[in-house]
């Protein structure tokens, strides 16, 4: 594998001591370490994947690291986003990440971009860096990262995680397939739950993010066989890796023989996500947590249906109501009565709205969705209720 970096950069005596365990390896040596110092890497996201990737790239001596993120540190992040700490709760992740990385290695430069990664800035950011590492958790941004890397000729070091499984690959259109070759079309909106809905084992992003860092380093120093044309799938429960061969799609719209995508598109629309004018608006299908509290206090006759998983109720619940997980609703319709007034709830209101729409389709009419779910109840009604 040929390197993508050609560097005349020198190392100080302090850097030679710091990187000595690299320097005594012939595959790295002085030449490889100089290439690392000269290299630039853009990380999309400072979350679960971006945290370990950034830490190991900084420790390895990658000279310039750019990070794109617009979120703040939340206590629920600390289970897996190891670059952050309680000191930075409520503060920008970029501020936390930069302090941690420069504390680890003061010989590197950190660029921070406190903004979403969008079609408006991708053309400005991506060309500045040698390699892009994708640590995002949504499909519109993944397709945008892919297209930007193809259009500007950059390797896209990809990682994704969910529950106990992770994936990693290197999408580099100059030498192999791109992300669109693997996933030509995005899944329907809502089909693939987010980590906030489905959970993720805290150590999993550490494993996948470290693999991403390894792939970046291999590309920089020109050693080994990168994951170009290969998808690495990791199962944490089985502690097993399996590899899928990927082939370049000659009809790929962005990297194929006759590409049709030459500029950025509307990725939200492409993924079937259409913004509303007011996401906080209350619809006729909704009941607010305050309205529900009034119903309970007044002793009104209605039925509460919890469509979360049973293990979620071990964390918190509203009442001793009926539990039918969303994916088991169709086979448990006999437990519900169309004559009852039914209020459906879940963690955030997303699954309960899906349940409401399904029940409407099969003939139920007296339905309400608890707007904001358990989270809204904890924030507005019961501050002692745990939020997860």
Short mmCIF file of C-alpha atoms in Angstrom, two decimals:
data_model
loop_
_atom_site.label_atom_id
_atom_site.label_comp_id
_atom_site.label_asym_id
_atom_site.label_seq_id
_atom_site.Cartn_x
_atom_site.Cartn_y
_atom_site.Cartn_z
CA UNK A 1 0.00 0.00 0.00
CA UNK A 2 1.36 3.40 -0.94
CA UNK A 3 1.26 6.20 1.58
CA UNK A 4 -0.89 9.27 1.03
CA UNK A 5 1.60 11.51 2.90
CA UNK A 6 5.08 12.54 1.71
CA UNK A 7 6.75 14.52 4.45
CA UNK A 8 10.13 16.22 4.96
CA UNK A 9 9.10 17.22 8.50
CA UNK A 10 11.67 16.84 11.29
CA UNK A 11 11.13 15.59 14.85
CA UNK A 12 12.46 17.30 17.97
CA UNK A 13 14.40 15.37 20.60
CA UNK A 14 11.33 15.51 22.85
CA UNK A 15 9.16 14.04 20.10
CA UNK A 16 11.71 11.32 19.40
CA UNK A 17 11.53 10.25 23.03
CA UNK A 18 7.72 10.47 23.07
CA UNK A 19 7.33 8.31 19.95
CA UNK A 20 10.26 6.00 20.63
CA UNK A 21 8.08 2.87 20.68
CA UNK A 22 7.03 3.75 17.15
CA UNK A 23 10.51 4.64 16.00
CA UNK A 24 12.01 1.26 16.87
CA UNK A 25 9.46 -0.47 14.65
CA UNK A 26 10.76 -0.69 11.07
CA UNK A 27 7.21 -0.39 9.71
CA UNK A 28 6.98 3.08 11.27
CA UNK A 29 10.45 4.40 12.05
CA UNK A 30 11.49 8.02 11.62
CA UNK A 31 9.94 8.18 8.16
CA UNK A 32 6.53 6.98 9.30
CA UNK A 33 6.50 9.23 12.37
CA UNK A 34 7.32 12.25 10.23
CA UNK A 35 4.41 11.33 7.97
CA UNK A 36 2.13 11.18 11.01
CA UNK A 37 3.29 14.61 12.11
CA UNK A 38 2.66 16.04 8.67
CA UNK A 39 -0.76 14.41 8.27
CA UNK A 40 -4.16 16.00 8.82
CA UNK A 41 -7.33 14.15 9.78
CA UNK A 42 -10.89 15.46 10.00
CA UNK A 43 -13.11 13.75 12.58
CA UNK A 44 -16.84 14.10 12.07
CA UNK A 45 -18.18 13.90 15.62
CA UNK A 46 -16.64 13.95 19.10
CA UNK A 47 -18.93 11.28 20.53
CA UNK A 48 -18.63 7.55 21.08
CA UNK A 49 -16.49 6.82 18.00
CA UNK A 50 -14.76 10.17 17.79
CA UNK A 51 -13.54 10.00 21.39
CA UNK A 52 -11.23 6.96 21.13
CA UNK A 53 -10.27 7.77 17.55
CA UNK A 54 -9.18 11.29 18.51
CA UNK A 55 -7.30 10.14 21.59
CA UNK A 56 -5.26 7.52 19.75
CA UNK A 57 -4.58 9.73 16.74
CA UNK A 58 -3.36 12.46 19.06
CA UNK A 59 -1.24 10.02 21.03
CA UNK A 60 0.21 8.65 17.78
CA UNK A 61 1.35 12.12 16.77
CA UNK A 62 -0.99 13.02 13.92
CA UNK A 63 0.01 16.64 13.48
CA UNK A 64 -3.33 18.25 12.68
CA UNK A 65 -6.71 16.99 13.85
CA UNK A 66 -9.93 18.74 12.96
CA UNK A 67 -13.14 17.94 14.84
CA UNK A 68 -16.67 18.85 13.75
CA UNK A 69 -19.30 18.78 16.50
CA UNK A 70 -22.01 21.10 17.80
CA UNK A 71 -23.24 19.17 20.85
CA UNK A 72 -22.65 19.73 24.55
CA UNK A 73 -21.48 17.16 27.09
CA UNK A 74 -24.36 15.35 28.79
CA UNK A 75 -24.05 12.92 31.69
CA UNK A 76 -25.45 10.12 29.50
CA UNK A 77 -22.41 10.57 27.21
CA UNK A 78 -19.89 9.63 29.88
CA UNK A 79 -20.73 5.91 29.74
CA UNK A 80 -18.83 5.68 26.43
CA UNK A 81 -17.50 9.07 25.27
CA UNK A 82 -14.24 8.81 27.17
CA UNK A 83 -12.70 12.04 25.91
CA UNK A 84 -15.12 14.02 28.11
CA UNK A 85 -15.48 14.36 31.87
CA UNK A 86 -17.90 15.72 34.47
CA UNK A 87 -15.90 18.92 34.50
CA UNK A 88 -17.43 19.77 31.11
CA UNK A 89 -21.06 18.81 31.68
CA UNK A 90 -23.24 21.28 29.79
CA UNK A 91 -20.24 22.70 27.92
CA UNK A 92 -19.35 22.21 24.24
CA UNK A 93 -17.84 18.84 23.42
CA UNK A 94 -15.25 20.58 21.28
CA UNK A 95 -13.92 22.53 24.27
CA UNK A 96 -13.69 19.33 26.29
CA UNK A 97 -12.05 17.36 23.46
CA UNK A 98 -9.47 20.03 22.64
CA UNK A 99 -8.34 20.37 26.25
CA UNK A 100 -8.02 16.60 26.64
CA UNK A 101 -6.12 16.11 23.38
CA UNK A 102 -3.64 18.91 23.95
CA UNK A 103 -3.16 17.66 27.49
CA UNK A 104 -2.26 14.29 26.01
CA UNK A 105 0.01 15.67 23.30
CA UNK A 106 1.01 19.35 23.12
CA UNK A 107 2.97 18.75 19.90
CA UNK A 108 -0.15 18.60 17.73
CA UNK A 109 -2.62 21.16 16.42
CA UNK A 110 -6.38 20.87 17.01
CA UNK A 111 -8.94 22.61 14.78
CA UNK A 112 -12.50 22.80 16.11
CA UNK A 113 -15.65 23.49 14.13
CA UNK A 114 -18.66 24.02 16.39
CA UNK A 115 -21.27 23.45 13.71
CA UNK A 116 -23.24 20.62 12.16
CA UNK A 117 -21.48 19.00 9.20
CA UNK A 118 -23.67 20.07 6.29
CA UNK A 119 -23.69 20.51 2.52
CA UNK A 120 -22.95 24.18 3.16
CA UNK A 121 -19.58 23.60 4.86
CA UNK A 122 -18.46 20.16 3.63
CA UNK A 123 -16.85 21.67 0.53
CA UNK A 124 -14.81 24.00 2.73
CA UNK A 125 -13.76 21.50 5.40
CA UNK A 126 -13.01 18.22 3.62
CA UNK A 127 -10.42 19.53 1.08
CA UNK A 128 -8.27 20.85 3.95
CA UNK A 129 -7.54 17.35 5.32
CA UNK A 130 -5.85 14.20 4.07
CA UNK A 131 -8.30 11.73 5.60
CA UNK A 132 -11.83 11.90 7.03
CA UNK A 133 -12.99 9.65 9.89
CA UNK A 134 -16.76 9.31 10.10
CA UNK A 135 -18.07 8.99 13.65
CA UNK A 136 -21.63 10.09 12.92
CA UNK A 137 -24.83 8.34 14.01
CA UNK A 138 -27.31 9.32 11.30
CA UNK A 139 -27.76 8.43 7.66
CA UNK A 140 -27.98 11.90 6.07
CA UNK A 141 -24.55 12.82 7.45
CA UNK A 142 -23.04 9.46 6.47
CA UNK A 143 -24.10 9.94 2.86
CA UNK A 144 -22.83 13.52 2.92
CA UNK A 145 -19.45 12.42 4.34
CA UNK A 146 -19.22 9.74 1.66
CA UNK A 147 -20.06 12.04 -1.23
CA UNK A 148 -17.69 14.74 0.00
CA UNK A 149 -14.85 12.22 0.27
CA UNK A 150 -15.52 10.86 -3.23
CA UNK A 151 -15.83 14.30 -4.81
CA UNK A 152 -12.60 15.53 -3.18
CA UNK A 153 -10.66 12.28 -3.43
CA UNK A 154 -10.30 11.61 0.31
CA UNK A 155 -10.37 8.27 2.17
CA UNK A 156 -13.45 7.88 4.38
CA UNK A 157 -12.63 5.80 7.45
CA UNK A 158 -16.05 4.56 8.49
CA UNK A 159 -17.39 3.19 11.75
CA UNK A 160 -20.86 2.49 13.13
CA UNK A 161 -22.19 0.98 16.36
CA UNK A 162 -25.46 -0.31 17.77
CA UNK A 163 -26.10 -2.26 20.96
CA UNK A 164 -23.45 -5.05 20.83
CA UNK A 165 -22.41 -4.84 17.17
CA UNK A 166 -20.03 -2.57 15.30
CA UNK A 167 -18.82 -2.11 11.75
CA UNK A 168 -15.71 -0.57 10.23
CA UNK A 169 -14.41 -0.05 6.72
CA UNK A 170 -12.38 2.32 4.55
CA UNK A 171 -14.33 3.79 1.66
CA UNK A 172 -11.80 5.17 -0.81
CA UNK A 173 -13.19 5.58 -4.30
CA UNK A 174 -9.73 5.86 -5.87
CA UNK A 175 -8.95 2.29 -4.83
CA UNK A 176 -12.27 0.61 -4.03
CA UNK A 177 -15.98 1.02 -3.30
CA UNK A 178 -17.63 3.88 -1.50
CA UNK A 179 -20.40 3.86 1.11
CA UNK A 180 -23.06 4.15 -1.59
CA UNK A 181 -21.70 1.00 -3.24
CA UNK A 182 -22.59 -0.84 -0.02
CA UNK A 183 -25.77 1.04 0.86
CA UNK A 184 -27.24 2.38 -2.36
CA UNK A 185 -30.41 3.52 -0.59
CA UNK A 186 -30.93 4.55 3.04
CA UNK A 187 -33.33 2.54 5.20
CA UNK A 188 -36.83 3.95 5.70
CA UNK A 189 -36.93 6.62 8.42
CA UNK A 190 -37.39 5.10 11.85
CA UNK A 191 -36.56 1.53 10.78
CA UNK A 192 -33.11 1.59 12.37
CA UNK A 193 -33.32 2.86 15.97
CA UNK A 194 -30.69 5.23 17.27
CA UNK A 195 -28.37 4.39 20.15
CA UNK A 196 -30.58 6.60 22.33
CA UNK A 197 -33.51 4.28 21.54
CA UNK A 198 -31.77 0.91 21.33
CA UNK A 199 -28.74 1.44 23.55
CA UNK A 200 -25.07 0.70 23.05
CA UNK A 201 -22.55 -1.18 25.19
CA UNK A 202 -20.17 1.47 26.50
CA UNK A 203 -16.97 -0.31 25.50
CA UNK A 204 -18.14 -1.02 21.92
CA UNK A 205 -17.40 2.43 20.44
CA UNK A 206 -13.97 2.20 22.05
CA UNK A 207 -13.26 -0.94 20.03
CA UNK A 208 -14.63 0.38 16.74
CA UNK A 209 -13.21 3.89 17.21
CA UNK A 210 -9.78 2.43 17.90
CA UNK A 211 -10.05 0.35 14.71
CA UNK A 212 -10.82 3.57 12.85
CA UNK A 213 -7.73 5.20 14.35
CA UNK A 214 -5.65 2.18 13.32
CA UNK A 215 -6.92 2.39 9.73
CA UNK A 216 -6.11 6.10 9.60
CA UNK A 217 -2.56 5.46 10.82
CA UNK A 218 -2.04 2.66 8.29
CA UNK A 219 -3.17 4.94 5.47
CA UNK A 220 -0.80 7.68 6.61
CA UNK A 221 2.33 5.55 6.97
CA UNK A 222 1.55 3.29 4.01
CA UNK A 223 1.76 0.00 5.88
CA UNK A 224 -0.43 -3.08 6.03
CA UNK A 225 -3.70 -3.77 4.26
CA UNK A 226 -6.41 -1.19 4.91
CA UNK A 227 -10.08 -2.11 5.03
CA UNK A 228 -10.61 -0.92 1.46
CA UNK A 229 -13.14 -3.23 -0.16
CA UNK A 230 -13.79 -4.98 3.14
CA UNK A 231 -16.44 -4.50 5.83
CA UNK A 232 -15.37 -5.65 9.27
CA UNK A 233 -18.29 -6.69 11.48
CA UNK A 234 -17.75 -7.16 15.22
CA UNK A 235 -20.08 -9.00 17.59
CA UNK A 236 -19.20 -8.12 21.17
CA UNK A 237 -21.38 -10.84 22.73
CA UNK A 238 -19.70 -13.59 20.73
CA UNK A 239 -16.34 -11.78 20.71
CA UNK A 240 -16.10 -12.51 17.01
CA UNK A 241 -15.10 -10.67 13.88
CA UNK A 242 -16.29 -11.50 10.41
CA UNK A 243 -15.33 -9.89 7.14
CA UNK A 244 -17.50 -9.14 4.13
CA UNK A 245 -15.95 -8.47 0.74
CA UNK A 246 -17.21 -5.29 -0.90
CA UNK A 247 -17.14 -4.56 -4.60
CA UNK A 248 -17.25 -1.28 -6.42
CA UNK A 249 -20.63 -0.73 -8.05
CA UNK A 250 -20.08 0.37 -11.67
CA UNK A 251 -23.51 2.02 -11.54
CA UNK A 252 -22.84 3.91 -8.30
CA UNK A 253 -24.24 7.44 -8.74
CA UNK A 254 -21.20 9.09 -7.16
CA UNK A 255 -18.15 6.85 -7.82
CA UNK A 256 -19.39 4.67 -10.71
CA UNK A 257 -18.43 4.73 -14.37
CA UNK A 258 -21.03 7.36 -15.22
CA UNK A 259 -21.69 9.27 -12.00
CA UNK A 260 -24.79 11.42 -11.75
CA UNK A 261 -23.90 13.14 -8.47
CA UNK A 262 -21.40 15.93 -9.03
CA UNK A 263 -22.39 18.19 -6.16
CA UNK A 264 -24.03 17.89 -2.75
CA UNK A 265 -27.71 17.10 -2.61
CA UNK A 266 -30.43 17.49 0.03
CA UNK A 267 -29.41 14.55 2.23
CA UNK A 268 -32.29 14.92 4.66
CA UNK A 269 -34.75 14.61 1.78
CA UNK A 270 -32.74 11.74 0.26
CA UNK A 271 -33.10 9.84 3.54
CA UNK A 272 -36.82 10.62 3.75
CA UNK A 273 -36.49 13.07 6.64
CA UNK A 274 -38.61 16.17 6.22
CA UNK A 275 -38.35 18.92 8.83
CA UNK A 276 -41.55 20.32 10.27
CA UNK A 277 -42.25 23.95 10.87
CA UNK A 278 -42.58 23.36 14.62
CA UNK A 279 -41.39 20.07 16.12
CA UNK A 280 -42.89 21.10 19.47
CA UNK A 281 -46.38 21.60 18.06
CA UNK A 282 -49.14 19.60 19.71
CA UNK A 283 -51.28 17.63 17.25
CA UNK A 284 -54.76 16.22 17.73
CA UNK A 285 -53.18 12.83 18.46
CA UNK A 286 -51.08 14.19 21.33
CA UNK A 287 -51.67 14.62 25.02
CA UNK A 288 -49.12 16.61 27.02
CA UNK A 289 -47.69 15.37 30.29
CA UNK A 290 -49.49 18.15 32.15
CA UNK A 291 -52.80 17.15 30.57
CA UNK A 292 -52.16 13.52 31.48
CA UNK A 293 -51.37 14.52 35.07
CA UNK A 294 -54.71 16.34 35.23
CA UNK A 295 -56.50 13.23 33.91
CA UNK A 296 -54.84 11.07 36.56
CA UNK A 297 -55.56 13.52 39.40
CA UNK A 298 -59.19 13.84 38.28
CA UNK A 299 -59.63 10.06 38.27
CA UNK A 300 -60.67 9.99 34.61
CA UNK A 301 -61.34 6.60 33.07
CA UNK A 302 -58.66 5.81 30.51
CA UNK A 303 -56.10 3.11 29.76
CA UNK A 304 -52.30 3.57 29.84
CA UNK A 305 -50.31 1.51 27.35
CA UNK A 306 -46.52 1.34 27.72
CA UNK A 307 -44.86 0.24 24.45
CA UNK A 308 -41.33 0.18 25.86
CA UNK A 309 -39.38 -3.00 26.55
CA UNK A 310 -39.93 -4.64 29.98
CA UNK A 311 -36.35 -3.94 31.07
CA UNK A 312 -36.95 -0.21 30.56
CA UNK A 313 -39.70 -0.33 33.18
CA UNK A 314 -37.09 -1.44 35.69
CA UNK A 315 -35.67 2.06 35.32
CA UNK A 316 -38.94 3.95 35.67
CA UNK A 317 -42.65 3.80 34.86
CA UNK A 318 -45.79 5.92 35.17
CA UNK A 319 -48.15 3.40 36.75
CA UNK A 320 -48.78 -0.36 36.88
CA UNK A 321 -50.16 -0.17 33.36
CA UNK A 322 -50.23 -2.66 30.50
CA UNK A 323 -46.88 -3.30 28.81
CA UNK A 324 -46.83 -4.38 25.17
CA UNK A 325 -43.50 -3.64 23.44
CA UNK A 326 -43.97 -1.99 20.07
CA UNK A 327 -42.64 -4.99 18.13
CA UNK A 328 -45.16 -7.28 19.85
CA UNK A 329 -48.20 -5.07 19.41
CA UNK A 330 -49.67 -6.85 16.38
CA UNK A 331 -49.82 -10.21 18.18
CA UNK A 332 -51.37 -8.79 21.36
CA UNK A 333 -54.31 -6.81 20.01
CA UNK A 334 -56.67 -9.03 21.98
CA UNK A 335 -55.43 -7.35 25.16
CA UNK A 336 -56.83 -3.99 23.99
CA UNK A 337 -60.40 -2.80 23.58
CA UNK A 338 -61.46 -0.39 20.86
CA UNK A 339 -64.03 1.10 23.25
CA UNK A 340 -61.35 2.26 25.71
CA UNK A 341 -59.66 5.64 25.75
CA UNK A 342 -55.99 4.67 25.42
CA UNK A 343 -52.95 6.85 26.16
CA UNK A 344 -49.78 5.35 24.71
CA UNK A 345 -46.32 6.23 25.98
CA UNK A 346 -42.65 5.31 25.62
CA UNK A 347 -39.33 6.93 26.45
CA UNK A 348 -39.51 9.96 24.15
CA UNK A 349 -42.79 9.71 22.23
CA UNK A 350 -41.36 8.24 19.02
CA UNK A 351 -42.28 4.59 19.52
CA UNK A 352 -45.64 5.48 21.01
CA UNK A 353 -46.52 7.51 17.91
CA UNK A 354 -45.66 4.51 15.74
CA UNK A 355 -47.90 2.39 17.95
CA UNK A 356 -50.71 4.93 17.66
CA UNK A 357 -50.50 4.95 13.86
CA UNK A 358 -50.51 1.13 13.76
CA UNK A 359 -53.54 0.89 16.06
CA UNK A 360 -55.36 3.49 13.97
CA UNK A 361 -54.79 1.36 10.89
CA UNK A 362 -56.39 -1.67 12.53
CA UNK A 363 -59.47 0.19 13.73
CA UNK A 364 -58.71 1.87 17.05
CA UNK A 365 -59.95 5.45 17.25
CA UNK A 366 -59.81 6.59 20.88
CA UNK A 367 -56.04 7.03 21.06
CA UNK A 368 -53.61 9.61 22.39
CA UNK A 369 -49.83 9.74 22.25
CA UNK A 370 -47.99 11.10 25.31
CA UNK A 371 -45.96 13.95 23.84
CA UNK A 372 -42.33 13.67 24.91
CA UNK A 373 -42.88 10.40 26.77
CA UNK A 374 -41.16 9.52 30.03
CA UNK A 375 -38.51 12.19 29.45
CA UNK A 376 -41.10 14.97 29.37
CA UNK A 377 -42.82 13.53 32.45
CA UNK A 378 -39.54 13.56 34.39
CA UNK A 379 -38.67 17.08 33.24
CA UNK A 380 -42.08 18.67 33.83
CA UNK A 381 -43.97 16.56 36.39
CA UNK A 382 -41.71 14.38 38.52
CA UNK A 383 -38.11 15.63 38.91
CA UNK A 384 -37.31 12.56 41.02
CA UNK A 385 -37.98 10.21 38.11
CA UNK A 386 -34.71 8.99 36.52
CA UNK A 387 -34.04 9.93 32.89
CA UNK A 388 -32.31 7.47 30.61
#
